[in-house]
PDB file of C-alpha atoms and ligand atoms in Angstrom:
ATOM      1  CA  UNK Q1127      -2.785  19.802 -14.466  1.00 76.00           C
ATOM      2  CA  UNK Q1128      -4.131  16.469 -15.414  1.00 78.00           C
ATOM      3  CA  UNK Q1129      -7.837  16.517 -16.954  1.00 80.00           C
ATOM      4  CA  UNK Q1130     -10.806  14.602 -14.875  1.00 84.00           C
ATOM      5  CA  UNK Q1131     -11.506  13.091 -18.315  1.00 82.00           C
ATOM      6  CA  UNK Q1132      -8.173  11.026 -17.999  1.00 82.00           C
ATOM      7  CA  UNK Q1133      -8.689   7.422 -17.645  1.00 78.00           C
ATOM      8  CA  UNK Q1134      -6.171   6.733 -14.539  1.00 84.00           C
ATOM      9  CA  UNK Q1135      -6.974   9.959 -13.364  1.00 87.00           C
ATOM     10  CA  UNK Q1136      -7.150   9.128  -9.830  1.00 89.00           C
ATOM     11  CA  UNK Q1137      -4.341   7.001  -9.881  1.00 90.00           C
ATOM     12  CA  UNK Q1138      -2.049  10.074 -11.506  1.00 92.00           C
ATOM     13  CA  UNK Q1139      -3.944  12.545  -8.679  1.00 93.00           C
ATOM     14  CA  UNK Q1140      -2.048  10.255  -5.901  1.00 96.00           C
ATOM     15  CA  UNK Q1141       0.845   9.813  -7.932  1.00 96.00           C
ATOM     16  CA  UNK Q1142       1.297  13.567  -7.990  1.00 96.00           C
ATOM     17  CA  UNK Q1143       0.741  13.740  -3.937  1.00 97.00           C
ATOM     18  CA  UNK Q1144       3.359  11.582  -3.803  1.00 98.00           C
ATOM     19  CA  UNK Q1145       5.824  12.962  -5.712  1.00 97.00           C
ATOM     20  CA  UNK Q1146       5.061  16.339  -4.568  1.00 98.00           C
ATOM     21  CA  UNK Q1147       5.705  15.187  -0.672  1.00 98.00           C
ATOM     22  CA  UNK Q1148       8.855  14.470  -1.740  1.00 98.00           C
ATOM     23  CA  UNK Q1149       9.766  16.708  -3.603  1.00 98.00           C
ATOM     24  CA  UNK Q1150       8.779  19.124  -0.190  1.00 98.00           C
ATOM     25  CA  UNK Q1151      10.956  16.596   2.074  1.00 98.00           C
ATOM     26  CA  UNK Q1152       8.339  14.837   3.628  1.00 98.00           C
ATOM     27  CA  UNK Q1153       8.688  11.542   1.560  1.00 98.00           C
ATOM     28  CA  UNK Q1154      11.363   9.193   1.692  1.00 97.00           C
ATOM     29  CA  UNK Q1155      12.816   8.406  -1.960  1.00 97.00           C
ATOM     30  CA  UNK Q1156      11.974   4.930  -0.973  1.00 95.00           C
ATOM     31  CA  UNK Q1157       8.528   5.773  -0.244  1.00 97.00           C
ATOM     32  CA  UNK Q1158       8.337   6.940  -3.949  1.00 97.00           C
ATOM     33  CA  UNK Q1159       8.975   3.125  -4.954  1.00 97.00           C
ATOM     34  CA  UNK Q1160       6.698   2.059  -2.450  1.00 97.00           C
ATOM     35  CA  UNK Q1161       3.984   3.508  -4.360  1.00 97.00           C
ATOM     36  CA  UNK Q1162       5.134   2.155  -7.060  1.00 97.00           C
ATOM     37  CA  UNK Q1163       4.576  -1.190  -5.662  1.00 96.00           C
ATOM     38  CA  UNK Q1164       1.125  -0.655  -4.068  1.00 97.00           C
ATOM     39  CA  UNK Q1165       0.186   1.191  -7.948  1.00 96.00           C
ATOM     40  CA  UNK Q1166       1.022  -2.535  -8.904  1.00 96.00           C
ATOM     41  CA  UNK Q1167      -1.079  -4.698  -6.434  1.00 97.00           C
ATOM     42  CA  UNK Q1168      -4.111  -2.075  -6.838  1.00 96.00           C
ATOM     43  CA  UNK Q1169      -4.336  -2.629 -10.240  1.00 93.00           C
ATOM     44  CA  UNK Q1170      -4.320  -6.577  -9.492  1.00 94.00           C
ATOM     45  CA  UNK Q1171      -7.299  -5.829  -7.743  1.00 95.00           C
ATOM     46  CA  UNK Q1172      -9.194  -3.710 -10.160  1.00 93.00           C
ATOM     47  CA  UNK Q1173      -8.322  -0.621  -8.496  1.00 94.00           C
ATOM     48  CA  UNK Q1174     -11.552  -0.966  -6.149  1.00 95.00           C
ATOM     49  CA  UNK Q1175     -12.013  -2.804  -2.662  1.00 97.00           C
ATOM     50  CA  UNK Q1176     -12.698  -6.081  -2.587  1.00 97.00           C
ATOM     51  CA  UNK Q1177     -14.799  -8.659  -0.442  1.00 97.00           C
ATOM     52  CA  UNK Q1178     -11.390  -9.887   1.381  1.00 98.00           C
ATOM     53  CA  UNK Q1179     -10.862  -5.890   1.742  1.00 98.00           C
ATOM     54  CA  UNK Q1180     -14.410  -5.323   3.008  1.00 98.00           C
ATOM     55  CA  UNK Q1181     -13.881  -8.262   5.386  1.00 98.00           C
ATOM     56  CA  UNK Q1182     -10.591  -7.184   7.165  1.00 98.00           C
ATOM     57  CA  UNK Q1183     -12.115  -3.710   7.669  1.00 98.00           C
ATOM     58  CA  UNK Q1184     -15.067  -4.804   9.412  1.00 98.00           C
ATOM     59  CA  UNK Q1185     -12.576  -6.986  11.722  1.00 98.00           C
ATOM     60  CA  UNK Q1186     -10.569  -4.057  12.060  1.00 98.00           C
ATOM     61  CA  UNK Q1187     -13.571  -1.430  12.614  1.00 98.00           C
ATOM     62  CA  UNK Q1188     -14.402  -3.638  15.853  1.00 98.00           C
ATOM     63  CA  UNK Q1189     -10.435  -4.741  16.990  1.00 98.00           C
ATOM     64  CA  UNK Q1190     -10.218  -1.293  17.535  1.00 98.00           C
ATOM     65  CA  UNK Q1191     -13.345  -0.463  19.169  1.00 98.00           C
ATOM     66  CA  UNK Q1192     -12.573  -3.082  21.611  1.00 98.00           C
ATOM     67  CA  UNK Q1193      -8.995  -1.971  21.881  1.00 98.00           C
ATOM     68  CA  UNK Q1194      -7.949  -0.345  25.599  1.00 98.00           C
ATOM     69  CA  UNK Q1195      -5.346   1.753  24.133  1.00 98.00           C
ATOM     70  CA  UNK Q1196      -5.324   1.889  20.311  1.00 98.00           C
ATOM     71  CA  UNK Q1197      -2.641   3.879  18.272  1.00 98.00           C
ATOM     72  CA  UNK Q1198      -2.442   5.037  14.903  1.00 98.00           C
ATOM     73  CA  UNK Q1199       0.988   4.627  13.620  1.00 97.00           C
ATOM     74  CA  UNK Q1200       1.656   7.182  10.995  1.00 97.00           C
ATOM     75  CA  UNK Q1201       5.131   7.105   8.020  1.00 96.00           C
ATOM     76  CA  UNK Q1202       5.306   9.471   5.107  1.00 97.00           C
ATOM     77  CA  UNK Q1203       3.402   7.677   2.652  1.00 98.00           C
ATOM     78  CA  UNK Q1204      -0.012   8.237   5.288  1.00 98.00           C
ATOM     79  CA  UNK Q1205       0.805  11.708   5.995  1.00 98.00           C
ATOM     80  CA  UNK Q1206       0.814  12.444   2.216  1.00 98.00           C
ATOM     81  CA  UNK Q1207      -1.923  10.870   1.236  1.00 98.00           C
ATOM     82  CA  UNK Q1208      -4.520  10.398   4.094  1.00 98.00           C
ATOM     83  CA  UNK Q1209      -3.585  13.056   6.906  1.00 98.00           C
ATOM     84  CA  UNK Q1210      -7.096  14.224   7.298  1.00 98.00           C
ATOM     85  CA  UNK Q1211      -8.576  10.611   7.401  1.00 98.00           C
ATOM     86  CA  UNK Q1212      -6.239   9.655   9.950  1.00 98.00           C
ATOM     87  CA  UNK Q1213      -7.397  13.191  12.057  1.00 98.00           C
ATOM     88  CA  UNK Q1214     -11.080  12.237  11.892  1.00 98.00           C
ATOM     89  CA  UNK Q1215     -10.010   8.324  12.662  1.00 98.00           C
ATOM     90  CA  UNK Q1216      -8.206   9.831  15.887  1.00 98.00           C
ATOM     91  CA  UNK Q1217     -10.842  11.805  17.167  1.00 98.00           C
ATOM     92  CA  UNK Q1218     -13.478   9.139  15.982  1.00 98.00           C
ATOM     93  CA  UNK Q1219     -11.518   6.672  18.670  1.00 98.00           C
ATOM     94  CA  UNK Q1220     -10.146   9.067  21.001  1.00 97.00           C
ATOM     95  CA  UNK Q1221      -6.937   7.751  20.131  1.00 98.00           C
ATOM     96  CA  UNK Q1222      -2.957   9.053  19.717  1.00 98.00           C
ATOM     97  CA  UNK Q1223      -1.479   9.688  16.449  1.00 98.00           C
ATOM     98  CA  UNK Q1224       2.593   8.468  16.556  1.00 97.00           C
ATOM     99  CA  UNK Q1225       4.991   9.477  13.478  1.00 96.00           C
ATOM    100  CA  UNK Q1226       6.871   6.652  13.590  1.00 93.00           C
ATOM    101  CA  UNK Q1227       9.404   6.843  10.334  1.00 93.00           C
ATOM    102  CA  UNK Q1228      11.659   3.821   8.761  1.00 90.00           C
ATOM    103  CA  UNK Q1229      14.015   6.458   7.419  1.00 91.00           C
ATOM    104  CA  UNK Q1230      14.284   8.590  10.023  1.00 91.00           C
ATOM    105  CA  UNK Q1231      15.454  12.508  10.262  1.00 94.00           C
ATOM    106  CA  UNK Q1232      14.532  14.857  12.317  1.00 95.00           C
ATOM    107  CA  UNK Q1233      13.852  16.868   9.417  1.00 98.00           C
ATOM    108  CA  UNK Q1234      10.617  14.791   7.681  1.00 97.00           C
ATOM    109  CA  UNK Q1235       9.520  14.006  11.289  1.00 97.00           C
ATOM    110  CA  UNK Q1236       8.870  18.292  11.498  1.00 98.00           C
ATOM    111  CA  UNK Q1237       7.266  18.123   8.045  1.00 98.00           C
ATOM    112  CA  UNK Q1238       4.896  15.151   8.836  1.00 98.00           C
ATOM    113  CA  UNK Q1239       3.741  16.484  12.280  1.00 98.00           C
ATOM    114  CA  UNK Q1240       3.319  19.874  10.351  1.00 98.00           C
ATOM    115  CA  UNK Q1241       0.769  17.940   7.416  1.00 98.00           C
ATOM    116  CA  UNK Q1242      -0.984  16.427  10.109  1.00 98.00           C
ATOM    117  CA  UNK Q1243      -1.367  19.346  12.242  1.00 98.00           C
ATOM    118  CA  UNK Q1244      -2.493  21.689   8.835  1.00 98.00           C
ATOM    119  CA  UNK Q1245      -4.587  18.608   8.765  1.00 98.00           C
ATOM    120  CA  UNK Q1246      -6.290  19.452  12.381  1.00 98.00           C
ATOM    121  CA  UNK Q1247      -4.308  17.628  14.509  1.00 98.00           C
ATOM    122  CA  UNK Q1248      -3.583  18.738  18.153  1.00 95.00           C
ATOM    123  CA  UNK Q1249      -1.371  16.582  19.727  1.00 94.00           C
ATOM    124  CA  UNK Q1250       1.088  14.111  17.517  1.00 98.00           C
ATOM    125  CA  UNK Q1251       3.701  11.775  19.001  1.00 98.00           C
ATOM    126  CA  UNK Q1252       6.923  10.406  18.438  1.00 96.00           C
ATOM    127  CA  UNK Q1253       8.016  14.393  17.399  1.00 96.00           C
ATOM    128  CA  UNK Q1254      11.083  15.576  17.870  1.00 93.00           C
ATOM    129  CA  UNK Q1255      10.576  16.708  21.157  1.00 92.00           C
ATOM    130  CA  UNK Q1256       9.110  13.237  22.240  1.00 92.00           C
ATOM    131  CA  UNK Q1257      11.224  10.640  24.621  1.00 86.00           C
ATOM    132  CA  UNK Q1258      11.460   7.853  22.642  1.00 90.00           C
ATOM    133  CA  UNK Q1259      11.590   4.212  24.259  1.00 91.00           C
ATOM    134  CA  UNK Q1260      12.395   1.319  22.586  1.00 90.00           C
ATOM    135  CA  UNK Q1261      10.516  -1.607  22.586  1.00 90.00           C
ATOM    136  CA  UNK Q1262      11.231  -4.854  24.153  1.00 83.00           C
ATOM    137  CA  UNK Q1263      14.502  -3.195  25.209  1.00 71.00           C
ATOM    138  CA  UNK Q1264      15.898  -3.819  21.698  1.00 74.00           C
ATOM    139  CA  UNK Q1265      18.415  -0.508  21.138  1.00 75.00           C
ATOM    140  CA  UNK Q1266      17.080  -0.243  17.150  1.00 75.00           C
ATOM    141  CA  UNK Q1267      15.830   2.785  15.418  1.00 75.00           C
ATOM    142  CA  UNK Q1268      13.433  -0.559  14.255  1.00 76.00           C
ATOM    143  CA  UNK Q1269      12.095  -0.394  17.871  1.00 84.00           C
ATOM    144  CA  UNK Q1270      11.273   3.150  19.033  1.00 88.00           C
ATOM    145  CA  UNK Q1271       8.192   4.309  20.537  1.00 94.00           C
ATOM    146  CA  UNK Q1272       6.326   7.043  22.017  1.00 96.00           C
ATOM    147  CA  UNK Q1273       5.814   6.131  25.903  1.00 95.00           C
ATOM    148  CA  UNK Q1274       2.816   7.775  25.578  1.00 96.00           C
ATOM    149  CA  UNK Q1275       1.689   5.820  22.378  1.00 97.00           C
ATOM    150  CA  UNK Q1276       3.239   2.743  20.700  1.00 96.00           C
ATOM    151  CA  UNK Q1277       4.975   1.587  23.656  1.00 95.00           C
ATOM    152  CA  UNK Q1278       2.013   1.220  25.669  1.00 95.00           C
ATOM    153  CA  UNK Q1279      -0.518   0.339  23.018  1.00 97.00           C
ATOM    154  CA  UNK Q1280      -2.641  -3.089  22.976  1.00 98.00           C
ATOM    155  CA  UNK Q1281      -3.307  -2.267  19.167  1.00 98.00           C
ATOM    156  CA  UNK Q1282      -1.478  -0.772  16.381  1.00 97.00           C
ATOM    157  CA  UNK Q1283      -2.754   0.347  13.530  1.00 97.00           C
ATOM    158  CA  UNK Q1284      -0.007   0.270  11.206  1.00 96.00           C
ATOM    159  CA  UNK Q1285      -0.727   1.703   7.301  1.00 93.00           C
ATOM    160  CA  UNK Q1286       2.411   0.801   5.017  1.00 89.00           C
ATOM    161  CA  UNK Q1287       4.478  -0.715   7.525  1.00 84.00           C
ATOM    162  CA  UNK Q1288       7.911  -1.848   6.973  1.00 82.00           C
ATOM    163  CA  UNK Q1289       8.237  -5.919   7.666  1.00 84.00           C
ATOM    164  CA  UNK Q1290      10.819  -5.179  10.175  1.00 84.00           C
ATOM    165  CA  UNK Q1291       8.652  -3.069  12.192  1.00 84.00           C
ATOM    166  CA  UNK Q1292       5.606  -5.072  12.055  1.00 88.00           C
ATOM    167  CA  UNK Q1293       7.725  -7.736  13.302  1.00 88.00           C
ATOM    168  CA  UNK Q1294       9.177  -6.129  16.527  1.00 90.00           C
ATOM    169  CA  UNK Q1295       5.736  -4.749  16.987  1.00 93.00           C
ATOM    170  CA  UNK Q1296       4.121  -8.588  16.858  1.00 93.00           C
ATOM    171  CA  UNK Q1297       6.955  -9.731  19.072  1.00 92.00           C
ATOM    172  CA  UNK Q1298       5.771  -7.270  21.839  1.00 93.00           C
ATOM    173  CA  UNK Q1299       2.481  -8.489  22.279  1.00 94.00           C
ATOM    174  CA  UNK Q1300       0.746  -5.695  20.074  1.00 96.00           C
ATOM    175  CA  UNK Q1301      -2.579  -6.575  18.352  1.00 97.00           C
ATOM    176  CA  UNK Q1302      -1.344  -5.156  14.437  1.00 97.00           C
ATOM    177  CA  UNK Q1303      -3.618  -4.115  12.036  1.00 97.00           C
ATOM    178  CA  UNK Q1304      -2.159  -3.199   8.857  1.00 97.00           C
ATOM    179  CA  UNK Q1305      -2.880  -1.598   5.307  1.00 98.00           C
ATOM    180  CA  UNK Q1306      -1.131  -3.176   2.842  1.00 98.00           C
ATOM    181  CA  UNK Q1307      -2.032  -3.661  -1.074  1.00 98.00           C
ATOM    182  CA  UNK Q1308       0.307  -6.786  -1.091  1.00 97.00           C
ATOM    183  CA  UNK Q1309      -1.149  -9.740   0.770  1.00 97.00           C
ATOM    184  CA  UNK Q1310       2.409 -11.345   0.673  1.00 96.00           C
ATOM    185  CA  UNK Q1311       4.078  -9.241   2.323  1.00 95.00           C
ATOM    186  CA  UNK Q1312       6.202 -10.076   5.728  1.00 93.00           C
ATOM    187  CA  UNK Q1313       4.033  -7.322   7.111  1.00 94.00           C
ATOM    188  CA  UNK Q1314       0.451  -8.664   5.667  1.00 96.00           C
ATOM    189  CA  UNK Q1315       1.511 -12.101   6.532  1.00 96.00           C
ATOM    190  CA  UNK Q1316       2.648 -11.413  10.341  1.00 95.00           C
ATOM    191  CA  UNK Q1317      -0.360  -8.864  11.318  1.00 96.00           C
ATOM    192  CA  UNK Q1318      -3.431 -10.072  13.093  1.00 97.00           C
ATOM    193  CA  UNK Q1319      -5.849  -8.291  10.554  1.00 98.00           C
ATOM    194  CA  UNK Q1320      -4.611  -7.000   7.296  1.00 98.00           C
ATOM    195  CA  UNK Q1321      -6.001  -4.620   5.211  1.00 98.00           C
ATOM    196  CA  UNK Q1322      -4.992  -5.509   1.522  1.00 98.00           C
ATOM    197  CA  UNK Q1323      -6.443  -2.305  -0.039  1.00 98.00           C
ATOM    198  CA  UNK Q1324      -5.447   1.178  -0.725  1.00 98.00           C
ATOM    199  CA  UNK Q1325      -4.870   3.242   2.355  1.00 98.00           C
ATOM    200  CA  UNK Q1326      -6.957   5.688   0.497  1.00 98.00           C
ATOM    201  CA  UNK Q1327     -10.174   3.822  -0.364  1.00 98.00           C
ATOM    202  CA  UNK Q1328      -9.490   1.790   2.872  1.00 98.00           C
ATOM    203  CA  UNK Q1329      -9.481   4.548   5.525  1.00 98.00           C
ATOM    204  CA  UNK Q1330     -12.559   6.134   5.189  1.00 98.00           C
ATOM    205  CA  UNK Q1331     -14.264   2.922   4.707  1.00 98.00           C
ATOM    206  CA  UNK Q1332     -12.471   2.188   8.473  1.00 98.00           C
ATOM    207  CA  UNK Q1333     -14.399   5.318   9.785  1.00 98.00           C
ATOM    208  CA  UNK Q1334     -17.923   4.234   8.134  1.00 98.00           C
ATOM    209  CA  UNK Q1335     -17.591   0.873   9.930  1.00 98.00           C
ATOM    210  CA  UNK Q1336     -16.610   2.426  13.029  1.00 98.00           C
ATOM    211  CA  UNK Q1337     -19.061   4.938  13.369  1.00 98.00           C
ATOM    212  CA  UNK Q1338     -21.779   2.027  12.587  1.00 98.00           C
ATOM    213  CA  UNK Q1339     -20.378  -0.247  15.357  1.00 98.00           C
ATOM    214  CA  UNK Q1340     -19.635   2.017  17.696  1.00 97.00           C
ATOM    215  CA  UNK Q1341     -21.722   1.801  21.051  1.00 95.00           C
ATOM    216  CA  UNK Q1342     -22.841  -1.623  19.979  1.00 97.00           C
ATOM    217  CA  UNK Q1343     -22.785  -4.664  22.841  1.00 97.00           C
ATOM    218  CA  UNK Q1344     -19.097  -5.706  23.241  1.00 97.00           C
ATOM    219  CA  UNK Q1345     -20.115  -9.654  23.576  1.00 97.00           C
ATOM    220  CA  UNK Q1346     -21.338  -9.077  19.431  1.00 97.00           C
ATOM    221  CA  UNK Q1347     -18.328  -7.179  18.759  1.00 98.00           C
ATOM    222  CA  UNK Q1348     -15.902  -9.651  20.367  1.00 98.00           C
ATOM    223  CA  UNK Q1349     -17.834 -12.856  18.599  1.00 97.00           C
ATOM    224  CA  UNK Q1350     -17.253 -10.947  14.616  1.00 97.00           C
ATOM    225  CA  UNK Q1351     -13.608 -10.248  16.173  1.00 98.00           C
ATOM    226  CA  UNK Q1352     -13.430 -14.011  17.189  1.00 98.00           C
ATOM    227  CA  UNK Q1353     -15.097 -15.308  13.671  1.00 98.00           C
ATOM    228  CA  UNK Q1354     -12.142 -13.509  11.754  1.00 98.00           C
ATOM    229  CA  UNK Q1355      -8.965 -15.462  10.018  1.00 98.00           C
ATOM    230  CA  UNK Q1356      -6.474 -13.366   8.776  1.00 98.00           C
ATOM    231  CA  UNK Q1357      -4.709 -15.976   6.898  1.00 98.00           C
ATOM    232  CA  UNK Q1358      -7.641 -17.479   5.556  1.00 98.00           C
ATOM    233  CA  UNK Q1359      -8.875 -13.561   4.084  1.00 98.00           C
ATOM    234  CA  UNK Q1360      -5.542 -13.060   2.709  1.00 98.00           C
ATOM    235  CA  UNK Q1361      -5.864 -16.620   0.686  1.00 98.00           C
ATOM    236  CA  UNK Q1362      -9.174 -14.814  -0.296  1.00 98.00           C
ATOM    237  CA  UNK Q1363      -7.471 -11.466  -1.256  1.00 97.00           C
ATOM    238  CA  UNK Q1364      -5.072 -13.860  -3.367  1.00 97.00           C
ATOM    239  CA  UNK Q1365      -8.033 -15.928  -4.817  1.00 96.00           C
ATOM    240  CA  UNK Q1366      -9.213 -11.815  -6.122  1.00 94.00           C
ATOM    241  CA  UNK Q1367      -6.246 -10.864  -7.812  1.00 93.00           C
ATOM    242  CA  UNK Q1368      -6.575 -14.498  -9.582  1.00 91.00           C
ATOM    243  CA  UNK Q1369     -10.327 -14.557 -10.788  1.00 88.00           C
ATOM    244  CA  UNK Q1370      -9.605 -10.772 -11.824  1.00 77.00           C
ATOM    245  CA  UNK Q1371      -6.504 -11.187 -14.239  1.00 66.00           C
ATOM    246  CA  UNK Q1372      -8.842 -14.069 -15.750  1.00 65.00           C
ATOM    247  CA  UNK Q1373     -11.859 -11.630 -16.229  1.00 62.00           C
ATOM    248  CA  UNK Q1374     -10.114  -9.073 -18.156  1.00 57.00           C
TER     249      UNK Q1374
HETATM  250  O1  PTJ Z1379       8.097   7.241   5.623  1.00 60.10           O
HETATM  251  P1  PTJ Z1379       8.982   6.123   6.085  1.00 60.10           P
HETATM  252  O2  PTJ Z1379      10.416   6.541   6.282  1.00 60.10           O
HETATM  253  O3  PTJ Z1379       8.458   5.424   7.312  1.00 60.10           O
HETATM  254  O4  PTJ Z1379       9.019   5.003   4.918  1.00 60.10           O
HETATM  255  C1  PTJ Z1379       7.820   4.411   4.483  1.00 60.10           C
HETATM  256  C2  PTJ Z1379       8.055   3.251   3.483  1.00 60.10           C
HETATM  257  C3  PTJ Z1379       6.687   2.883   2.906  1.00 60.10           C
HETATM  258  C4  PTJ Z1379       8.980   3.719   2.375  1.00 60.10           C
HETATM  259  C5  PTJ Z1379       8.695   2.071   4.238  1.00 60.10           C
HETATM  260  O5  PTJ Z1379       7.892   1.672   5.320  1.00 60.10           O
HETATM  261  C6  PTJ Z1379       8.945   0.894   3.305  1.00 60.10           C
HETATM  262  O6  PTJ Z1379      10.008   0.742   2.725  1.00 60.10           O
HETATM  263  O7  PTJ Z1379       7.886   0.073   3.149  1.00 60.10           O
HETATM  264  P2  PTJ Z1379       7.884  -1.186   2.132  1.00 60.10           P
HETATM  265  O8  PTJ Z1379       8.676  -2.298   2.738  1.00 60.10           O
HETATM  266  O9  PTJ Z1379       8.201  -0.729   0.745  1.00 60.10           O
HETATM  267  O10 PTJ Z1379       6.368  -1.602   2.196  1.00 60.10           O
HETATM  268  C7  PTJ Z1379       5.332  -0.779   1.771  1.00 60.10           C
HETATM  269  C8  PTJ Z1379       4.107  -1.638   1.423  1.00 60.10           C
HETATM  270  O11 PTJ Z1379       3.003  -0.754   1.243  1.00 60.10           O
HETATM  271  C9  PTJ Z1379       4.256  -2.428   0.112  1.00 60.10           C
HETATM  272  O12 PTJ Z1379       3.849  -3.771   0.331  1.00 60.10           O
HETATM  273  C10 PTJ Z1379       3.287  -1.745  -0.864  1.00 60.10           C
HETATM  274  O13 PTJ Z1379       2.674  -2.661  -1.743  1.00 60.10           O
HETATM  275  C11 PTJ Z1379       2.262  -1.130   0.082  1.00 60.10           C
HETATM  276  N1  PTJ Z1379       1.623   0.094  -0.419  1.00 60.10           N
HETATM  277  C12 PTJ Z1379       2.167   1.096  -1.149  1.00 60.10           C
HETATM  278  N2  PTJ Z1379       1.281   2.076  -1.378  1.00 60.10           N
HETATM  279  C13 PTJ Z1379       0.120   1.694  -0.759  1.00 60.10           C
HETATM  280  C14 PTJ Z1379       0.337   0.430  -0.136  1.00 60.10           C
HETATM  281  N3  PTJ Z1379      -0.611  -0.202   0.564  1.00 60.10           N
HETATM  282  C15 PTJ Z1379      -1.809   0.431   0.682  1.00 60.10           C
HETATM  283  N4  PTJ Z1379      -2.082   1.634   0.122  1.00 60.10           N
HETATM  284  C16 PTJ Z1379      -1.166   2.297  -0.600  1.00 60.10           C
HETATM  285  N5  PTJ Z1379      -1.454   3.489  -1.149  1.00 60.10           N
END
């Protein structure tokens, strides 16, 4: 039981998700270190979003909106920590949820569809039971996708995603949006918006921007879309991490 009073509370209350998940199966061991590396970058940041964070969701709030077919991509590390975020997100954009795992069994594939189903989820892809394609022909476990989701996406929403992925995802003309508290990572760097926040400060944030553009005239949306740089907001995510090591 760790007390409220605790002054990394939060940060121990998502540690323990995590290792609980995998503990239950659900989590990859690598996902584990994962964390571990995102506990590092949030810290960087002060543990709070940021103006380069606030800027990539609002460019992400309206890629979506303008999206055709949008698809939340969903590993482990989401399912653990976010499940019913990425539920309301779903139903928010009328959009698929895929499981789409880097370590793949058939075993945490069951246990993720079952967190986001306890979660309210009613129909998850890439299952089990799902006909996987692969993308850009490429035979790879790297390149599977729903044909229902992924595969015929125009925009991903990828939290946490593995480099590799985001890469063959990029390379099939799929509009990425990622979550990632590194903005140097192969995944950050290659993504047309990224999110360099915590998946779980950063996804209902997602929703509130959303809800608040949603229904608004698609010429406005299209010209904030259009007045984004994603390298140029990661240079400012850098520039955050700088000026806050020199405040403390
Ligand atoms: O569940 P699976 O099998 O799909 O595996 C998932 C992991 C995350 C293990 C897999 O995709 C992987 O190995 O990813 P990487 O290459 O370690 O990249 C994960 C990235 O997520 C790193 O850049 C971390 O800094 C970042 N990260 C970790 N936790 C968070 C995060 N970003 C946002 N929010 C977090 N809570």
């Amino acid at each position: 039981m760790i007390p409220e009073s605790h002054p990394r509370y939060k940060s121990l209350v998502l540690r323990d998700k995590v290792k609980n998940a995998f503990l239950d199966g659900m989590l990859s061991d690598s996902g584990m270190i994962a964390h571990g590396r995102g506990e590092a970058f949030d810290y960087l940041i002060g543990e709070e979003t940021s103006e380069a964070g606030f800027r990539a969701i609002d460019a992400a709030a309206v890629c979506l909106l303008l999206a055709n077919y949008p698809v939340i991509s969903v590993n482990g590390n989401t399912a653990a920590l976010v499940s019913e975020y990425i539920v309301e997100l779903s139903s928010l954009l009328d959009c698929k949820i895929e499981i789409n795992l880097f370590y793949r069994t058939s075993d945490r594939v069951d246990l993720v569809e079952a967190k986001l189903k306890d979660a309210g989820a009613l129909d998850v892809l890439g299952t089990n039971s799902d006909d996987l394609e692969y993308l850009g022909g490429l035979d790879s476990p790297r390149a599977t996708a729903s044909s229902e989701g992924i595969y015929k996406a125009d925009v991903v929403l990828v939290p946490l995603e593995d480099g590799d992925r985001g890469e063959v995802l990029v390379e099939n003309g799929k509009k990425v949006i990622c979550i990632d508290l590194n903005p140097l990572s192969r995944t950050s760097l290659m993504c047309d918006v990224s999110i360099v926040d915590n998946i779980v400060r950063a996804l209902p944030l997602l929703i509130e921007r959303i809800k608040y553009y949603k229904g608004k005239n698609v010429e406005d949306l299209e010209e904030i879309y259009s007045d984004f740089d994603n390298k140029e907001n990661l240079e400012l995510a850098l520039d955050v991490i700088k000026s806050y090591s020199f405040k403390k």
